[in-house]
Every structure is written in C-alpha cells, then in structure tokens.
Coordinates of C-alpha atoms and ligand atoms in Angstrom, one line a residue:
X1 CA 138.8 128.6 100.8
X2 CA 138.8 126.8 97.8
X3 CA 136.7 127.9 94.1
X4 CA 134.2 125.0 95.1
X5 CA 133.7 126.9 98.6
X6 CA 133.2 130.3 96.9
X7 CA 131.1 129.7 94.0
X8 CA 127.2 130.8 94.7
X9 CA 124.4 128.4 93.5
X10 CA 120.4 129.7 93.4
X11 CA 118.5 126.4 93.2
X12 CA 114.8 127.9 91.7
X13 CA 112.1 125.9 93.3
X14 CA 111.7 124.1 96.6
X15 CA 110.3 120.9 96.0
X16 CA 111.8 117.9 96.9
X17 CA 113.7 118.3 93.8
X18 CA 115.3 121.4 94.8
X19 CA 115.7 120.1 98.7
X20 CA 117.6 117.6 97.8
X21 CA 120.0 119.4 95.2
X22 CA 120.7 122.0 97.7
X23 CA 121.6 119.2 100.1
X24 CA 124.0 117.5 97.5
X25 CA 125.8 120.5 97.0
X26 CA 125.8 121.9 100.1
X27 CA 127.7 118.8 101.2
X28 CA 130.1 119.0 98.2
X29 CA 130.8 122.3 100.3
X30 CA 129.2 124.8 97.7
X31 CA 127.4 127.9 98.9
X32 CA 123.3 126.9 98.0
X33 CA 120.0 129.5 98.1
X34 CA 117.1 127.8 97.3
X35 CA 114.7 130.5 95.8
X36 CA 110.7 129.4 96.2
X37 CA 107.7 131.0 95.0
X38 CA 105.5 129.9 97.2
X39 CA 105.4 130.9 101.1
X40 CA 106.4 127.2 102.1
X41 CA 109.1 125.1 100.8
X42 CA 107.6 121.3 99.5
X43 CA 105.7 121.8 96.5
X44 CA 103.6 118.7 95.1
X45 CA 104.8 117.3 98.4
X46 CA 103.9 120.1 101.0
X47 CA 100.6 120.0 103.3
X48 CA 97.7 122.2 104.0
X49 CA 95.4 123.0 106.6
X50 CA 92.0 121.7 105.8
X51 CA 89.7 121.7 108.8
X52 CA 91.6 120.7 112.1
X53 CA 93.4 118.4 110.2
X54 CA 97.4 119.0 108.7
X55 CA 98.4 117.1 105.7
X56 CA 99.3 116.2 102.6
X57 CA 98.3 118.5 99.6
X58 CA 98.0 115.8 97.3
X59 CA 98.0 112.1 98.3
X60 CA 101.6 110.2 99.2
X61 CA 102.8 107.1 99.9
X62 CA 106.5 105.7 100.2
X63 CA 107.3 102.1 99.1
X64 CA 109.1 99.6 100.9
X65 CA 111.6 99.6 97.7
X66 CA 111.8 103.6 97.7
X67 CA 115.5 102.7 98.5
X68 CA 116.7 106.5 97.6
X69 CA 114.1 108.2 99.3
X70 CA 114.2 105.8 102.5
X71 CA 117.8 107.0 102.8
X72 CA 117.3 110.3 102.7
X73 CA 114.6 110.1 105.9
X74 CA 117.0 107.9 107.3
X75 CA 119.8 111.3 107.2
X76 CA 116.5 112.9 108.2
X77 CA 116.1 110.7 111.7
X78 CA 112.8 109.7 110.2
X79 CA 113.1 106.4 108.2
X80 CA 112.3 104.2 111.5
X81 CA 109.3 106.1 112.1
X82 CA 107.4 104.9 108.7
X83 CA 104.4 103.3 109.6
X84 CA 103.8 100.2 106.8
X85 CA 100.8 99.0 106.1
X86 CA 99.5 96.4 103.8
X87 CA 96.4 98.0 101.8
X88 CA 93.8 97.2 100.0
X89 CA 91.7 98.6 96.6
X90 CA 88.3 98.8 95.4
X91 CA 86.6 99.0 92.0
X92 CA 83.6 100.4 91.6
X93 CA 81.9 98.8 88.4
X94 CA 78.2 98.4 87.3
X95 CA 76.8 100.8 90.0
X96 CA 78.8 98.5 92.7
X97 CA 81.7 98.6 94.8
X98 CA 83.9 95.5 94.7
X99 CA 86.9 94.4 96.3
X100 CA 90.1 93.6 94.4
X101 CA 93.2 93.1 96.6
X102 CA 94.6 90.0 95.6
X103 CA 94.3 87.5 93.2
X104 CA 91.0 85.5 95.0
X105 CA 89.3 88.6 94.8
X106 CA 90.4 89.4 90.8
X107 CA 88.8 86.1 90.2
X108 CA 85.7 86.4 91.7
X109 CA 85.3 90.0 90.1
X110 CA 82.3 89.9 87.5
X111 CA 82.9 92.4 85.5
X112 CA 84.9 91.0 83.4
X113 CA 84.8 87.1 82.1
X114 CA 87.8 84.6 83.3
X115 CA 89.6 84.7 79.7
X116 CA 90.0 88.5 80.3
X117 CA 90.7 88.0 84.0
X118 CA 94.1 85.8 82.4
X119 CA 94.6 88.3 79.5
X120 CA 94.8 91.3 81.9
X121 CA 97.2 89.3 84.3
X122 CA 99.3 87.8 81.5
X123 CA 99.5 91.4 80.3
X124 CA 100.8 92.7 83.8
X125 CA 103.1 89.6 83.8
X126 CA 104.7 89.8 80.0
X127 CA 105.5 93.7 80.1
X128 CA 107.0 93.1 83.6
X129 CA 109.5 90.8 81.8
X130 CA 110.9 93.5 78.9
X131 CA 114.0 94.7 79.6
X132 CA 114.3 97.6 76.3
X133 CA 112.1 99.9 77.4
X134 CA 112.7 102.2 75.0
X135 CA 111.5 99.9 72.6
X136 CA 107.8 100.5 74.0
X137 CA 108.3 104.3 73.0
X138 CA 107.4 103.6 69.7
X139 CA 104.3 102.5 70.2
X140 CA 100.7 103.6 72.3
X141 CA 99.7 102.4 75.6
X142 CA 96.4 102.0 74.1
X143 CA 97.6 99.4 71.3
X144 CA 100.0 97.8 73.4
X145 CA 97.8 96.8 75.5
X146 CA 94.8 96.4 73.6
X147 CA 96.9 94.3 71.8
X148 CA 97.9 91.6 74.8
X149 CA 94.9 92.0 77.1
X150 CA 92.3 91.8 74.2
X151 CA 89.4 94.1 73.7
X152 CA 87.3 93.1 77.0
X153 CA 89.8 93.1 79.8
X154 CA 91.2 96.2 78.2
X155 CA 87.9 97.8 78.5
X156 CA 87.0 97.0 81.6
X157 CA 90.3 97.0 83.0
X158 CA 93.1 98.9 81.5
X159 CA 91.3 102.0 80.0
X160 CA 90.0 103.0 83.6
X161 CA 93.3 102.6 84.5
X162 CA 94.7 104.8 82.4
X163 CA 92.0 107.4 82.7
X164 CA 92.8 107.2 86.2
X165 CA 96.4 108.5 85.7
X166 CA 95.8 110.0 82.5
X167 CA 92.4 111.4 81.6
X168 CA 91.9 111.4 78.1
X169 CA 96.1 112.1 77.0
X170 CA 96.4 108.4 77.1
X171 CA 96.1 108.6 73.8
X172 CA 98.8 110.6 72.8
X173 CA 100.4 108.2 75.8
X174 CA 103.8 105.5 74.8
X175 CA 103.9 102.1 76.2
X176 CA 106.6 102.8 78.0
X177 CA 104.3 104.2 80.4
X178 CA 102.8 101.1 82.2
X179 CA 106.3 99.5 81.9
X180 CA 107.5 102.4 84.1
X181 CA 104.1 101.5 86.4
X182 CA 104.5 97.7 86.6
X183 CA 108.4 98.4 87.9
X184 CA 107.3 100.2 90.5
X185 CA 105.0 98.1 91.5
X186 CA 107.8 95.0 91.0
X187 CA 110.2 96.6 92.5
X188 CA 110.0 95.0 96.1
X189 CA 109.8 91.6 94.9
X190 CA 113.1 92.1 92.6
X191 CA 114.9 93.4 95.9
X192 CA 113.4 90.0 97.6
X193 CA 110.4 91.5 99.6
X194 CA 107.6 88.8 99.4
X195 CA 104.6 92.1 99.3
X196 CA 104.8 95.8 98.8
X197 CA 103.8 97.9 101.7
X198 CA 102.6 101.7 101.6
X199 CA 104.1 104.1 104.1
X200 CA 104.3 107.3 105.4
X201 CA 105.8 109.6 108.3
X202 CA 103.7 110.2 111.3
X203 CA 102.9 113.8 110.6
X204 CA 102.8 113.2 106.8
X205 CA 105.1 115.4 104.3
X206 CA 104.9 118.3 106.6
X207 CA 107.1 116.6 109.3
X208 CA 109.7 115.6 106.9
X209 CA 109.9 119.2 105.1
X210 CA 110.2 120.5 108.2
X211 CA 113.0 118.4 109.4
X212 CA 114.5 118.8 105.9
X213 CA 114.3 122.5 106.0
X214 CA 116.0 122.6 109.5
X215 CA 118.9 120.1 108.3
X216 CA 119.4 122.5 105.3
X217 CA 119.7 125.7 107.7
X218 CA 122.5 123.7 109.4
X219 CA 124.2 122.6 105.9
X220 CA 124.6 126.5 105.3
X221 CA 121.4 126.3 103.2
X222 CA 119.6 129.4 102.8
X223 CA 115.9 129.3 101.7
X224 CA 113.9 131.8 100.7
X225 CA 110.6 131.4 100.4
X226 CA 107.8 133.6 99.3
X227 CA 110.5 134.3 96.3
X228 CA 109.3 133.8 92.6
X229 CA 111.7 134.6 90.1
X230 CA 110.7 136.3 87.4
X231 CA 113.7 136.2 84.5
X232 CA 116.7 134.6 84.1
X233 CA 119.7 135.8 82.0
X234 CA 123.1 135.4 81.1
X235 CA 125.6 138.2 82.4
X236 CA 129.2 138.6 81.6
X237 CA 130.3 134.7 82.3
X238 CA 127.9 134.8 85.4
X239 CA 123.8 134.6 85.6
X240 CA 121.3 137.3 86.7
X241 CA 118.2 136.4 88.4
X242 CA 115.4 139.2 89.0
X243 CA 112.6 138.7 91.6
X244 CA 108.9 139.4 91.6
X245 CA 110.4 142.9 93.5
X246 CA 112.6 144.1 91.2
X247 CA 115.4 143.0 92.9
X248 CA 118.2 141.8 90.6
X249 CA 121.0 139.0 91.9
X250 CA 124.2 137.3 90.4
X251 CA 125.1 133.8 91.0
X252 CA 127.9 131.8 89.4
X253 CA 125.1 128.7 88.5
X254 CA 121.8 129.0 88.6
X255 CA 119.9 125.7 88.3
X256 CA 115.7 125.9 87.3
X257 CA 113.8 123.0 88.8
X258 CA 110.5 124.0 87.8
X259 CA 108.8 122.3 84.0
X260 CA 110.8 122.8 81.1
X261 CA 108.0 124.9 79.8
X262 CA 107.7 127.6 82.7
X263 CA 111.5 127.4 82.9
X264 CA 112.0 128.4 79.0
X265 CA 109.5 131.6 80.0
X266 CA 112.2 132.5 82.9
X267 CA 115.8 132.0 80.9
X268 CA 116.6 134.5 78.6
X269 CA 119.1 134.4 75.9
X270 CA 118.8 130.6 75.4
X271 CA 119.3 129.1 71.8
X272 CA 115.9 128.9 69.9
X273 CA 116.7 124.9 69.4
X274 CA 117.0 124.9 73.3
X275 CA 113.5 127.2 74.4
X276 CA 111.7 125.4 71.6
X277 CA 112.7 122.4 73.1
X278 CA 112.2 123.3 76.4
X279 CA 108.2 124.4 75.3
X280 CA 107.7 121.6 73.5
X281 CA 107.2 118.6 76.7
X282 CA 103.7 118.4 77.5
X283 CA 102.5 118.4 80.8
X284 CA 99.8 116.7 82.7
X285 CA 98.4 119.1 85.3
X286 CA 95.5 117.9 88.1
X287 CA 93.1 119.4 89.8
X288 CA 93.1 117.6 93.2
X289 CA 90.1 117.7 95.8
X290 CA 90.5 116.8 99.5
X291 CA 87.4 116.1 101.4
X292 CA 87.1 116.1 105.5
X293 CA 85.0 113.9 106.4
X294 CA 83.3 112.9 110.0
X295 CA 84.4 109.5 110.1
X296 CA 86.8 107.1 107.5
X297 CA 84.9 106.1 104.3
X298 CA 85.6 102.5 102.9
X299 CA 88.8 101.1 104.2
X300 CA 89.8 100.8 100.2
X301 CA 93.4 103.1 99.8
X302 CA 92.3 103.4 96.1
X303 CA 89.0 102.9 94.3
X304 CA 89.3 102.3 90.4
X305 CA 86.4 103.8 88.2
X306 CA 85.1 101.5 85.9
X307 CA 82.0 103.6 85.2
X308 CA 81.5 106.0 82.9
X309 CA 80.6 110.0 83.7
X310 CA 82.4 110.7 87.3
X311 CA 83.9 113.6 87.2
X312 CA 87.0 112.0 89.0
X313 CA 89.4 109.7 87.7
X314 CA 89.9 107.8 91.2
X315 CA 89.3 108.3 94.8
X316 CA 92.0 107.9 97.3
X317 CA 91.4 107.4 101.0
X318 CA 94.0 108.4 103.0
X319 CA 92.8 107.3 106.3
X320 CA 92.7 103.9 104.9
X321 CA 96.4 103.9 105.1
X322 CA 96.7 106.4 108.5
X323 CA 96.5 105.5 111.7
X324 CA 93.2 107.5 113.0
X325 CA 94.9 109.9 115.9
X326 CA 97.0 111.6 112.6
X327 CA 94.2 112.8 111.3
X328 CA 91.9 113.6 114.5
X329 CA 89.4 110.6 113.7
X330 CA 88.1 112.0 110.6
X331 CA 88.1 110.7 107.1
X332 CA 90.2 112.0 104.4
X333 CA 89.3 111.6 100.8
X334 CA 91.1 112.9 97.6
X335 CA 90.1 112.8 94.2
X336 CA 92.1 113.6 91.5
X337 CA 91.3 114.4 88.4
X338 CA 94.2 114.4 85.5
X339 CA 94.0 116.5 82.8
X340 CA 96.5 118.2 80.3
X341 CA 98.2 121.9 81.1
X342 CA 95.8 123.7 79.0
X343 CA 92.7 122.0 79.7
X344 CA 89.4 124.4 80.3
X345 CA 89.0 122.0 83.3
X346 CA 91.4 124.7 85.3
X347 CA 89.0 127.5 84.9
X348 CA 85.6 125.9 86.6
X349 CA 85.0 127.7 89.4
X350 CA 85.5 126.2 92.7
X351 CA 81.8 125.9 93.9
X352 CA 81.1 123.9 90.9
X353 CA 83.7 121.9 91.3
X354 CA 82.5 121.1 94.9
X355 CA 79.2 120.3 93.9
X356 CA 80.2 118.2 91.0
X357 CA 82.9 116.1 93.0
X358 CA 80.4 115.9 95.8
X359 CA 77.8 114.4 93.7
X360 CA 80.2 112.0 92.4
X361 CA 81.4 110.8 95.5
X362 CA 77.7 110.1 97.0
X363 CA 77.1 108.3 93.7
X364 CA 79.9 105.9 94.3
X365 CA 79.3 105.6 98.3
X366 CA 75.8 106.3 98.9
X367 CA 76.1 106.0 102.6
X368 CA 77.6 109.6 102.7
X369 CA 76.4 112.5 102.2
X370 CA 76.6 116.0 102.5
X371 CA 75.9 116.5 106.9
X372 CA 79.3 114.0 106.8
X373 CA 81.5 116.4 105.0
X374 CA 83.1 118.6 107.5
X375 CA 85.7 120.8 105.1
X376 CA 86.6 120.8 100.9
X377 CA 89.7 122.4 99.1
X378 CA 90.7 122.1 95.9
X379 CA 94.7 122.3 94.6
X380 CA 95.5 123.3 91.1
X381 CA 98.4 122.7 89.6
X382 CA 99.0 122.6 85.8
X383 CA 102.8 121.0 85.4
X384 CA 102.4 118.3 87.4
X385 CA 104.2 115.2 85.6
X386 CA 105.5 115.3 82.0
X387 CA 103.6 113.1 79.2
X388 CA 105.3 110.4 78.3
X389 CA 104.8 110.2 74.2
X390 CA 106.0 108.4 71.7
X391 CA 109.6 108.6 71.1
X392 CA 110.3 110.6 74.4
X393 CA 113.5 110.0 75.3
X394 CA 114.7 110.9 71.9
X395 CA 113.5 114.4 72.5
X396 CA 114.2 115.7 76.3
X397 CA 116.3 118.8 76.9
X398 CA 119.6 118.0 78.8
X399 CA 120.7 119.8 82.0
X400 CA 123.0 122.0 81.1
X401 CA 122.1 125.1 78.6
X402 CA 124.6 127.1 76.2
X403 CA 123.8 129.5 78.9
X404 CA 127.2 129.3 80.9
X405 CA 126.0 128.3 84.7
X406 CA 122.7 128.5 83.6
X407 CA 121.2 124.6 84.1
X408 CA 117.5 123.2 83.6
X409 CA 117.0 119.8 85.6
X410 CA 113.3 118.4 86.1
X411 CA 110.7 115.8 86.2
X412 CA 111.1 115.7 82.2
X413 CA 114.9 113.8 82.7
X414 CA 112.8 111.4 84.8
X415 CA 112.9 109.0 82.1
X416 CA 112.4 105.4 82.8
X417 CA 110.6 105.8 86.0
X418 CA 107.1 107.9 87.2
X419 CA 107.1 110.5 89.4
X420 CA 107.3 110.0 92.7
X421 CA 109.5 111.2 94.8
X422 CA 112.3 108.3 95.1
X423 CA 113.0 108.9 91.4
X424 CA 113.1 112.5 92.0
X425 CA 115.7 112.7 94.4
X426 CA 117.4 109.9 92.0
X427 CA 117.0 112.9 89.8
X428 CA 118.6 115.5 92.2
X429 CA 121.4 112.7 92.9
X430 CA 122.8 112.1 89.2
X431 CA 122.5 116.1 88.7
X432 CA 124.9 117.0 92.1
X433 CA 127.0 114.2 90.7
X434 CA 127.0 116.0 87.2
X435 CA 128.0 119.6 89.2
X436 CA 130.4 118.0 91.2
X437 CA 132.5 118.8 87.9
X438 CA 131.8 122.5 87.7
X439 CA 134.0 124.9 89.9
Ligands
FAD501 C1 98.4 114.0 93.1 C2 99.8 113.6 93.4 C3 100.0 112.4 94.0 C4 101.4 112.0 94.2 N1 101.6 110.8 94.9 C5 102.8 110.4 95.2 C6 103.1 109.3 96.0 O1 102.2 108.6 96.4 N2 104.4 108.9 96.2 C7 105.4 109.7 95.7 O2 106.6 109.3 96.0 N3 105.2 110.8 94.9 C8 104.0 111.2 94.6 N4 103.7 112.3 93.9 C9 104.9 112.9 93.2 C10 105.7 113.9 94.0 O3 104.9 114.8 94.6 C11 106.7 114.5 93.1 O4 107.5 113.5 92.5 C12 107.6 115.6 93.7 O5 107.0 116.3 94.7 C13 108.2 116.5 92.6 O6 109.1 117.4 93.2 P1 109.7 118.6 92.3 O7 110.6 119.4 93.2 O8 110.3 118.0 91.0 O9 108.5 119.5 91.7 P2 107.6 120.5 92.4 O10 107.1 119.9 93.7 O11 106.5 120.9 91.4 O12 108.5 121.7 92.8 C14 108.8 122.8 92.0 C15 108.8 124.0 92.8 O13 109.3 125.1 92.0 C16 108.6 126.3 92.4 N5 108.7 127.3 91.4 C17 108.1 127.2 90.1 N6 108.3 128.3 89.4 C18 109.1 129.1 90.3 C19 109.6 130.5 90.1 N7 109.4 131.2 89.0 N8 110.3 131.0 91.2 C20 110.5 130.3 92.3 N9 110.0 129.0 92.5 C21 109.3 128.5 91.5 C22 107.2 125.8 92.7 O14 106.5 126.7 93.6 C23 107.5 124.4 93.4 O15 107.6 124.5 94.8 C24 102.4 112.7 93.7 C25 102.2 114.0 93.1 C26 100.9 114.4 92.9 C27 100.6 115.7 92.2

C-alpha cells in the first residue's frame, strides 16, 4: 500500500464542491469521508419535496458551455440525457409585462428611449471585450456602468439588474462582477455555438446527487450525512475533528468547504492574520421562495423587475424551461430575494414572508391568485456566494492553512467566474490537483 493509499482525508461539506473533491481524490487512490450537516448530500444544489412535486431547492440551469460540469454528468451516464432548451425573458416595467428575448424585442421595448437601448448594448458589448479583469476591481459596478450605459439605460436597465443579483450590496459591488456575468453568458459563442441553451437532467439535481452519491460509494467514498462538525484543530502533526455528538476523530488532512467565515468559527489554532482573513469575505445570503402552482405561469424563464417596491428581486419559472410530466403539470415559480449574511430580512417569519411574496407575485401577473397556488416553502441560506468588492482578489485566503493538513477551499477562490456549479467543480479540480502533492 503505498502513503497516498493510507493517508485519511474528511472533506466537510457535501455540496457539489465537496462531491467532486472526494471524487478527485478518491481516484488519485486516497482514502475520502465526506462529513455533511445536513441529512442529504447536495447543498445549494439538493431538492425538496414541495407538494407532489421533487426538485430543485433553489433554481438551476446548466449551459451548453458548462464544459467541466458536462463532463462530469457525462462520468455520471447523465450528460446525454440534458434536455436543451432555448428560453425566453420578461421585464416587467411600468405596471406591464414585456417581452425581451432578443434584439427585435429590446428595440421595441418602451421603457427606455433608443439612445439608451444602444448605450445598454454597447455596454454589454465593450466589457465583453476586456481581457484584465482585475483591472475592473478597482472600481464599482455602479460607476462602471453608469459610466458607459449613461444615466437612463442604467436606470432602467442595469440597476434592476443588479438588484436582481445583488439587492442593495451592489454598492459595495467591483466591476469585475458583470465582466464575470457577460463571460458566462459569452461563453458559448467563444467555443463557436451560434446561441446559448439552458439545460437540465430529467429528474433535476436530485437524479444527479443520487447518481453521484452511488458512484462515490463505489470510488471507496464514505458519506456521512446528518454529520455537522463542530471544531476543528490541530493535533500532534495530524487534525482532530469533533462532531455535534461529542465524538472526536483524527485525519491526516482535513479540507473545510463551507464559507470562509463559518469555517474560521470551526478551525482552531489558526494564525490571527489567517481567521481574520477568513471573517473578513462578505457573503450574500438569499432567502429563496418556491411556489406550486395549478398550472405553468408565463412561459418567461426569468422576469426582470424594473419596478420599484416588490419584495423579490426576480421571478424564475422553472416550468418554463421543464418539460410538463417532471413536474406533474403544475407550475413552478421561485423568487429569490438577495440580501447580505446579516440582513434582518432572515428573521421575518415565514407567514409573512408568504403573504408578502404572494402579494407581489399577483401584482406582477394578475391572472393568478391565491385558489392557483397549490404549496409554498421558503429556503434560507445566509452564505450563499461571496461579494465581489473592490480589490478582491488582492485579499482571498489561500487553500492551505499554517495548520499542517488543515486546508480551507471555497466559493471565495472562485475568482474570475460566478457561482455556478461548472466553476465550482473547476474549483474542486485545481484543489485535487493542488493535493495531488501532499502524501
Ligand atoms: C438561488 C440559487 C440559484 C443558483 N442557480 C444556479 C444555476 O442556475 N446554475 C448553476 O450552475 N449554479 C447555480 N447556483 C450555484 C450552485 O448551487 C453552487 O455553485 C454550488 O451548489 C455550490 O456548492 P458548494 O459545495 O461550494 O457549496 P454548498 O452547496 O453551500 O455546500 C456546502 C456544504 O457544507 C455543509 N456544511 C457547512 N457547514 C458544515 C459543518 N459544520 N459540518 C458539516 N457540513 C457543513 C453544508 O450543509 C453544505 O451542504 C445557484 C445557487 C443558488 C443559491
């Protein structure tokens, strides 16, 4: 057996993150546990029951260009399964819903004058072309593109935007922000694709966890789930983890993928430069309705809010994008609302965040109402995606700790991309590579 065979890794947290990690390693032939809180492996990306209907806790799509993540369903037996679809989005704007799905329809929109209509699109256009991203760090989304788009079409157009993503921290927000965004959204035509299409997995994210979870098994993967870790610490060369139980276990490495700022309330014994570091990336957290409803709503995948004094910052239709029979005929309807870690937002009860959700649904599509919805949950999470400020690169916390074996890697190294999965297990990939090192 050689040292790589005999080492023991604990992976802390099961998201896709995690998965993936565990499955690098595994292969490199390492012995992996993946430790998880929560009763289910997934995370961001695991499903709920709401109604009769399965799915997605929060709202996903896969890209055509998703190249790392489309391999990793293809290992998975699933990648031929993804069912594309071209979509379409809505704005909702002056007490009106309009259509905006390609550049006939942008035109036509009269919200905004035709100068701002070629301001906003020049905008899109001239940040697509920067290559020094890190250039864009040192200066606000909000200037940047107030700046290019002018004060109208930035109004009207980019400021919902970014509320939409963003709440109100788009203010404390770096340009590099909407670079990372128009990327994304660039990426299929850079790998020669004429359009980008939005997929998914029959079955949504719980299918692929599944299948994940049963490929890890094989791998030698152990999972436990329904196992938080409470403290993390150093230990003669080696690192002790103790469990919610009491329990106390030694690994050779221990890697954290949940925030830097949960992780430096785990890991003892880290340098002050290191914890303070650690505490210091601010997090966007969300508080995410899904709504069941009798029948599908508008056909729009996203709607935009251009109006003030919803209590949402978008609505997302996921039967807009799935085939009916996945989601028994009904309608299903998220809306998101963004807002920092610490924002009061997190405490309103869940009745009044019903009502007030409700209300601003039936304001923006008056045809429903409340004999349509059929079931209502609401998904809290408060380190969601990390805040990309100014200078941000300069400041995030590297993946190895003066703790020996003790390593921190998370949506914070993300650094020119936004979250989404396919740079996540990018993510995952670089830091197996990284290990591969390690005994
Ligand atoms: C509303 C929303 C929409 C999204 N839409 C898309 C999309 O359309 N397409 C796309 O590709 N991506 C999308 N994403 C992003 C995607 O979900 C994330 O990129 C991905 O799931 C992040 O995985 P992760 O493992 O880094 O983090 P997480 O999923 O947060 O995983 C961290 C895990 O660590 C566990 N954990 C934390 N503390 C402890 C502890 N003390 N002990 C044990 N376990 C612990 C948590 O329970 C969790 O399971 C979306 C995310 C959200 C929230």
């Amino acid at each position: 057996m050689t040292s790589q065979e005999t080492t023991r890794w604990a992976i802390v947290g099961g998201g896709m993150l995690g998965l993936t990690l565990a499955w690098r390693l595994a292969q490199q032939g390492r012995r992996v546990t993946v430790l998880e809180a929560a009763p289910h492996v997934g995370g961001l990306a695991s499903a709920w029951s709401l109604g009769d209907v399965v799915w997605d806790r929060h709202y996903h799509v896969t890209l055509l260009s998703d190249s790392r993540l489309r391999t990793v369903l293809k290992e998975l037996d699933l990648d031929d399964e993804i069912d594309w679809v071209e979509t379409r989005a809505g704005y909702y704007a002056d007490g009106r819903l309009h259509s905006i799905s390609n550049a006939i329809e942008l035109l036509r929109f009269p919200a905004l004058g035709l100068l701002g209509k070629l301001r906003f699109g020049w905008t899109i256009f001239y940040t697509s072309k920067i290559r020094n991203w890190r250039r864009l760090e040192q200066i606000a989304v909000g200037t940047w593109l107030r700046r290019w788009a002018g004060r109208a079409a930035f109004e009207r157009m980019w400021l919902p935007l970014l509320r939409s993503k963003l709440g109100e921290t788009y203010r404390d927000t770096s340009a590099a922000f909407i670079w990372t965004t128009i990327q994304r959204l660039y990426a299929a035509r850079r790998t020669g694709l004429k359009r980008e299409m939005f997929g998914y997995v029959p079955g949504g994210y719980a299918r692929v966890l599944e299948r994940f979870s049963e490929r890890l098994q094989e791998e030698g993967v152990e999972i436990r789930t329904s196992s938080p870790v409470t403290r993390i610490a150093g230990k003669d060369g080696r690192v002790e983890v103790a469990s919610k139980d009491g329990a106390l276990e030694e690994w050779d490495h221990v890697v954290v993928t949940a925030a830097p700022p949960l992780a430096a309330r785990l890991c003892e014994g880290l340098e002050e430069t290191e914890a303070r570091q650690l505490r210091a990336v601010r997090y966007l957290g969300i508080v995410c309705a899904s709504v069941l409803l009798d029948r599908p709503l508008s056909g729009y995948y996203v709607t935009n809010l251009l109006d003030e004094g919803l209590p949402f910052t978008g609505i997302i239709e996921m039967s807009a994008l799935v085939r009916p029979e996945q989601l028994a005929g009904m309608g299903l309807v998220y809306l998101p609302r963004y807002v920092e870690s610490h924002d009061p937002f997190f405490e309103v009860p869940d009745e009044e965040v019903r009502e007030r959700f409700l209300e601003g649904l039936f304001r923006v599509y008056p045809d429903v109402g409340p004999e349509n919805v059929k079931a209502f949950r609401i998904s809290r999470v408060r380190h969601v995606m990390p805040l990309p400020t100014l200078y941000y690169s300069e400041n995030v916390p590297d993946m190895d700790t003066s703790v020996p074996g003790l390593h921190v890697v998370s949506s914070a190294q993300i650094l020119n991309g936004t979250l989404n999965v396919n740079e996540t297990i990018g993510l995952a990939e670089d830091a197996a590579r990284r290990f591969a090192e390690h005994p």
